mmCIF file with all atom_site columns, C-alpha atoms in Angstrom:
data_model
loop_
_atom_site.group_PDB
_atom_site.id
_atom_site.type_symbol
_atom_site.label_atom_id
_atom_site.label_alt_id
_atom_site.label_comp_id
_atom_site.label_asym_id
_atom_site.label_entity_id
_atom_site.label_seq_id
_atom_site.pdbx_PDB_ins_code
_atom_site.Cartn_x
_atom_site.Cartn_y
_atom_site.Cartn_z
_atom_site.occupancy
_atom_site.B_iso_or_equiv
_atom_site.pdbx_formal_charge
_atom_site.auth_seq_id
_atom_site.auth_comp_id
_atom_site.auth_asym_id
_atom_site.auth_atom_id
_atom_site.pdbx_PDB_model_num
ATOM 1   C CA . MET A 1 1   ? -2.915  11.635  18.532  1.00 54.00 ? 1   MET A CA 1
ATOM 2   C CA . LYS A 1 2   ? -3.864  7.998   19.167  1.00 53.00 ? 2   LYS A CA 1
ATOM 3   C CA . ARG A 1 3   ? -6.137  8.061   16.118  1.00 53.00 ? 3   ARG A CA 1
ATOM 4   C CA . LEU A 1 4   ? -3.322  9.367   13.937  1.00 44.00 ? 4   LEU A CA 1
ATOM 5   C CA . LEU A 1 5   ? -0.987  6.614   15.142  1.00 42.00 ? 5   LEU A CA 1
ATOM 6   C CA . LEU A 1 6   ? -3.642  3.950   14.512  1.00 43.00 ? 6   LEU A CA 1
ATOM 7   C CA . LEU A 1 7   ? -4.386  5.297   11.031  1.00 46.00 ? 7   LEU A CA 1
ATOM 8   C CA . THR A 1 8   ? -0.683  5.382   10.198  1.00 45.00 ? 8   THR A CA 1
ATOM 9   C CA . ALA A 1 9   ? -0.194  1.804   11.396  1.00 45.00 ? 9   ALA A CA 1
ATOM 10  C CA . LEU A 1 10  ? -3.166  0.524   9.397   1.00 44.00 ? 10  LEU A CA 1
ATOM 11  C CA . THR A 1 11  ? -2.051  2.340   6.245   1.00 44.00 ? 11  THR A CA 1
ATOM 12  C CA . ALA A 1 12  ? 1.478   0.965   6.541   1.00 43.00 ? 12  ALA A CA 1
ATOM 13  C CA . THR A 1 13  ? 0.199   -2.594  7.042   1.00 42.00 ? 13  THR A CA 1
ATOM 14  C CA . THR A 1 14  ? -2.027  -2.357  3.964   1.00 43.00 ? 14  THR A CA 1
ATOM 15  C CA . ALA A 1 15  ? 0.781   -0.924  1.856   1.00 44.00 ? 15  ALA A CA 1
ATOM 16  C CA . LEU A 1 16  ? 3.151   -3.715  2.878   1.00 43.00 ? 16  LEU A CA 1
ATOM 17  C CA . ALA A 1 17  ? 0.574   -6.395  2.055   1.00 48.00 ? 17  ALA A CA 1
ATOM 18  C CA . HIS A 1 18  ? 0.003   -5.077  -1.469  1.00 49.00 ? 18  HIS A CA 1
ATOM 19  C CA . HIS A 1 19  ? 2.456   -6.102  -4.157  1.00 53.00 ? 19  HIS A CA 1
ATOM 20  C CA . GLY A 1 20  ? 3.579   -4.092  -7.175  1.00 68.00 ? 20  GLY A CA 1
ATOM 21  C CA . TRP A 1 21  ? 2.785   -5.045  -10.747 1.00 73.00 ? 21  TRP A CA 1
ATOM 22  C CA . SER A 1 22  ? 6.503   -4.867  -11.644 1.00 90.00 ? 22  SER A CA 1
ATOM 23  C CA . GLU A 1 23  ? 6.747   -8.405  -10.234 1.00 95.00 ? 23  GLU A CA 1
ATOM 24  C CA . TYR A 1 24  ? 5.050   -9.649  -13.428 1.00 97.00 ? 24  TYR A CA 1
ATOM 25  C CA . ASP A 1 25  ? 6.762   -9.882  -16.822 1.00 97.00 ? 25  ASP A CA 1
ATOM 26  C CA . ALA A 1 26  ? 4.644   -8.120  -19.455 1.00 96.00 ? 26  ALA A CA 1
ATOM 27  C CA . GLN A 1 27  ? 7.182   -9.176  -22.101 1.00 97.00 ? 27  GLN A CA 1
ATOM 28  C CA . LYS A 1 28  ? 6.096   -12.828 -21.755 1.00 97.00 ? 28  LYS A CA 1
ATOM 29  C CA . PRO A 1 29  ? 2.292   -12.906 -22.079 1.00 97.00 ? 29  PRO A CA 1
ATOM 30  C CA . LEU A 1 30  ? 0.451   -16.153 -21.365 1.00 98.00 ? 30  LEU A CA 1
ATOM 31  C CA . ASN A 1 31  ? -2.907  -17.327 -22.694 1.00 98.00 ? 31  ASN A CA 1
ATOM 32  C CA . LEU A 1 32  ? -4.001  -20.289 -20.558 1.00 98.00 ? 32  LEU A CA 1
ATOM 33  C CA . THR A 1 33  ? -7.159  -22.369 -20.751 1.00 98.00 ? 33  THR A CA 1
ATOM 34  C CA . GLY A 1 34  ? -8.229  -24.711 -18.002 1.00 98.00 ? 34  GLY A CA 1
ATOM 35  C CA . THR A 1 35  ? -10.668 -25.495 -15.223 1.00 98.00 ? 35  THR A CA 1
ATOM 36  C CA . ILE A 1 36  ? -11.165 -23.336 -12.153 1.00 98.00 ? 36  ILE A CA 1
ATOM 37  C CA . GLU A 1 37  ? -10.303 -25.369 -9.039  1.00 98.00 ? 37  GLU A CA 1
ATOM 38  C CA . SER A 1 38  ? -11.016 -22.596 -6.520  1.00 98.00 ? 38  SER A CA 1
ATOM 39  C CA . SER A 1 39  ? -11.405 -18.832 -6.366  1.00 98.00 ? 39  SER A CA 1
ATOM 40  C CA . THR A 1 40  ? -11.618 -15.866 -4.006  1.00 97.00 ? 40  THR A CA 1
ATOM 41  C CA . TYR A 1 41  ? -13.519 -12.645 -4.502  1.00 96.00 ? 41  TYR A CA 1
ATOM 42  C CA . GLU A 1 42  ? -11.977 -10.470 -1.805  1.00 95.00 ? 42  GLU A CA 1
ATOM 43  C CA . GLN A 1 43  ? -9.676  -7.499  -1.256  1.00 95.00 ? 43  GLN A CA 1
ATOM 44  C CA . PRO A 1 44  ? -7.141  -6.503  -2.302  1.00 95.00 ? 44  PRO A CA 1
ATOM 45  C CA . HIS A 1 45  ? -7.495  -8.776  -5.363  1.00 95.00 ? 45  HIS A CA 1
ATOM 46  C CA . GLY A 1 46  ? -9.552  -11.764 -6.306  1.00 97.00 ? 46  GLY A CA 1
ATOM 47  C CA . THR A 1 47  ? -7.695  -14.972 -7.155  1.00 98.00 ? 47  THR A CA 1
ATOM 48  C CA . LEU A 1 48  ? -8.299  -18.276 -8.811  1.00 97.00 ? 48  LEU A CA 1
ATOM 49  C CA . ARG A 1 49  ? -6.503  -21.576 -9.191  1.00 98.00 ? 49  ARG A CA 1
ATOM 50  C CA . LEU A 1 50  ? -6.604  -22.636 -12.818 1.00 98.00 ? 50  LEU A CA 1
ATOM 51  C CA . LYS A 1 51  ? -5.751  -26.229 -13.724 1.00 98.00 ? 51  LYS A CA 1
ATOM 52  C CA . THR A 1 52  ? -4.431  -26.469 -17.278 1.00 98.00 ? 52  THR A CA 1
ATOM 53  C CA . ALA A 1 53  ? -3.218  -29.548 -19.143 1.00 96.00 ? 53  ALA A CA 1
ATOM 54  C CA . ASP A 1 54  ? 0.354   -28.864 -17.964 1.00 95.00 ? 54  ASP A CA 1
ATOM 55  C CA . ALA A 1 55  ? 0.126   -27.183 -14.547 1.00 97.00 ? 55  ALA A CA 1
ATOM 56  C CA . THR A 1 56  ? -2.009  -25.505 -11.918 1.00 98.00 ? 56  THR A CA 1
ATOM 57  C CA . TRP A 1 57  ? -1.706  -21.725 -11.844 1.00 98.00 ? 57  TRP A CA 1
ATOM 58  C CA . ASN A 1 58  ? -2.371  -19.192 -9.089  1.00 98.00 ? 58  ASN A CA 1
ATOM 59  C CA . VAL A 1 59  ? -4.019  -16.319 -10.950 1.00 98.00 ? 59  VAL A CA 1
ATOM 60  C CA . VAL A 1 60  ? -4.186  -12.822 -9.442  1.00 98.00 ? 60  VAL A CA 1
ATOM 61  C CA . LEU A 1 61  ? -7.328  -10.999 -10.582 1.00 98.00 ? 61  LEU A CA 1
ATOM 62  C CA . ALA A 1 62  ? -8.563  -7.414  -10.151 1.00 97.00 ? 62  ALA A CA 1
ATOM 63  C CA . PRO A 1 63  ? -10.220 -6.057  -7.000  1.00 97.00 ? 63  PRO A CA 1
ATOM 64  C CA . PRO A 1 64  ? -13.818 -7.298  -6.571  1.00 97.00 ? 64  PRO A CA 1
ATOM 65  C CA . SER A 1 65  ? -15.307 -3.843  -7.217  1.00 96.00 ? 65  SER A CA 1
ATOM 66  C CA . ARG A 1 66  ? -13.606 -3.666  -10.630 1.00 96.00 ? 66  ARG A CA 1
ATOM 67  C CA . MET A 1 67  ? -14.570 -7.229  -11.547 1.00 97.00 ? 67  MET A CA 1
ATOM 68  C CA . GLU A 1 68  ? -18.177 -6.541  -10.589 1.00 96.00 ? 68  GLU A CA 1
ATOM 69  C CA . SER A 1 69  ? -18.352 -3.231  -12.477 1.00 96.00 ? 69  SER A CA 1
ATOM 70  C CA . ARG A 1 70  ? -17.012 -4.940  -15.596 1.00 96.00 ? 70  ARG A CA 1
ATOM 71  C CA . GLY A 1 71  ? -19.381 -7.896  -15.374 1.00 95.00 ? 71  GLY A CA 1
ATOM 72  C CA . LEU A 1 72  ? -17.217 -10.656 -13.879 1.00 96.00 ? 72  LEU A CA 1
ATOM 73  C CA . GLU A 1 73  ? -19.492 -11.808 -11.070 1.00 95.00 ? 73  GLU A CA 1
ATOM 74  C CA . LYS A 1 74  ? -18.394 -14.056 -8.219  1.00 96.00 ? 74  LYS A CA 1
ATOM 75  C CA . SER A 1 75  ? -20.691 -16.864 -9.435  1.00 96.00 ? 75  SER A CA 1
ATOM 76  C CA . MET A 1 76  ? -18.825 -16.992 -12.761 1.00 96.00 ? 76  MET A CA 1
ATOM 77  C CA . LEU A 1 77  ? -15.643 -18.087 -10.952 1.00 97.00 ? 77  LEU A CA 1
ATOM 78  C CA . ALA A 1 78  ? -17.185 -21.274 -9.581  1.00 97.00 ? 78  ALA A CA 1
ATOM 79  C CA . PRO A 1 79  ? -15.037 -24.412 -9.302  1.00 98.00 ? 79  PRO A CA 1
ATOM 80  C CA . GLY A 1 80  ? -15.436 -26.649 -12.344 1.00 98.00 ? 80  GLY A CA 1
ATOM 81  C CA . GLN A 1 81  ? -16.006 -23.734 -14.713 1.00 98.00 ? 81  GLN A CA 1
ATOM 82  C CA . LYS A 1 82  ? -13.809 -23.610 -17.833 1.00 98.00 ? 82  LYS A CA 1
ATOM 83  C CA . ALA A 1 83  ? -11.847 -20.369 -18.240 1.00 98.00 ? 83  ALA A CA 1
ATOM 84  C CA . THR A 1 84  ? -9.237  -18.775 -20.472 1.00 98.00 ? 84  THR A CA 1
ATOM 85  C CA . VAL A 1 85  ? -6.935  -16.257 -18.814 1.00 98.00 ? 85  VAL A CA 1
ATOM 86  C CA . TYR A 1 86  ? -4.602  -13.869 -20.621 1.00 98.00 ? 86  TYR A CA 1
ATOM 87  C CA . GLY A 1 87  ? -1.916  -12.225 -18.511 1.00 98.00 ? 87  GLY A CA 1
ATOM 88  C CA . TYR A 1 88  ? 1.668   -12.110 -17.374 1.00 98.00 ? 88  TYR A CA 1
ATOM 89  C CA . PRO A 1 89  ? 3.795   -14.570 -15.386 1.00 98.00 ? 89  PRO A CA 1
ATOM 90  C CA . HIS A 1 90  ? 5.350   -13.680 -12.052 1.00 98.00 ? 90  HIS A CA 1
ATOM 91  C CA . ARG A 1 91  ? 9.091   -13.134 -12.390 1.00 97.00 ? 91  ARG A CA 1
ATOM 92  C CA . THR A 1 92  ? 10.039  -15.460 -9.513  1.00 96.00 ? 92  THR A CA 1
ATOM 93  C CA . LYS A 1 93  ? 6.967   -17.599 -8.737  1.00 97.00 ? 93  LYS A CA 1
ATOM 94  C CA . ALA A 1 94  ? 6.736   -20.139 -11.546 1.00 96.00 ? 94  ALA A CA 1
ATOM 95  C CA . ASP A 1 95  ? 3.070   -20.975 -10.884 1.00 97.00 ? 95  ASP A CA 1
ATOM 96  C CA . GLU A 1 96  ? 1.668   -17.427 -10.559 1.00 98.00 ? 96  GLU A CA 1
ATOM 97  C CA . MET A 1 97  ? 0.332   -14.978 -13.121 1.00 98.00 ? 97  MET A CA 1
ATOM 98  C CA . ARG A 1 98  ? -1.523  -11.656 -13.160 1.00 98.00 ? 98  ARG A CA 1
ATOM 99  C CA . ALA A 1 99  ? -4.667  -11.698 -15.277 1.00 98.00 ? 99  ALA A CA 1
ATOM 100 C CA . GLU A 1 100 ? -5.359  -8.946  -17.793 1.00 97.00 ? 100 GLU A CA 1
ATOM 101 C CA . ARG A 1 101 ? -8.498  -10.570 -19.171 1.00 98.00 ? 101 ARG A CA 1
ATOM 102 C CA . VAL A 1 102 ? -10.679 -13.559 -18.344 1.00 98.00 ? 102 VAL A CA 1
ATOM 103 C CA . THR A 1 103 ? -13.003 -15.418 -20.701 1.00 98.00 ? 103 THR A CA 1
ATOM 104 C CA . ILE A 1 104 ? -15.693 -17.673 -19.274 1.00 97.00 ? 104 ILE A CA 1
ATOM 105 C CA . GLY A 1 105 ? -18.179 -19.092 -21.740 1.00 94.00 ? 105 GLY A CA 1
ATOM 106 C CA . GLU A 1 106 ? -18.920 -16.400 -24.304 1.00 93.00 ? 106 GLU A CA 1
ATOM 107 C CA . LYS A 1 107 ? -18.008 -13.503 -21.976 1.00 96.00 ? 107 LYS A CA 1
ATOM 108 C CA . THR A 1 108 ? -14.596 -11.840 -21.956 1.00 97.00 ? 108 THR A CA 1
ATOM 109 C CA . THR A 1 109 ? -13.850 -9.392  -19.151 1.00 97.00 ? 109 THR A CA 1
ATOM 110 C CA . GLU A 1 110 ? -10.980 -6.877  -19.292 1.00 97.00 ? 110 GLU A CA 1
ATOM 111 C CA . LEU A 1 111 ? -9.553  -6.515  -15.791 1.00 96.00 ? 111 LEU A CA 1
ATOM 112 C CA . ARG A 1 112 ? -6.982  -3.719  -16.156 1.00 88.00 ? 112 ARG A CA 1
#
């Protein structure tokens, strides 16, 4: 019984921490080019801060396992690296977007 309660509590916590993709507006795609200031490569999604000419964006990436299987390695997201990110803006957070694809150098990685 205790195990079931613990499992239920952990599942509920994880579900609450994860956001839905409906928070992003697919009707307003963005294609941003800039310099990576920082990045994470952890669950539930990787992230990066992308400094463009006009703003600094918080970019939500795919889970690390998906990025790795599609060829977007952690080392490619190093600070100082130039990147182009195509994706959708958050509906209420003006500086956040969800990435659909990332191009670094000659390599484009589809994330969804």
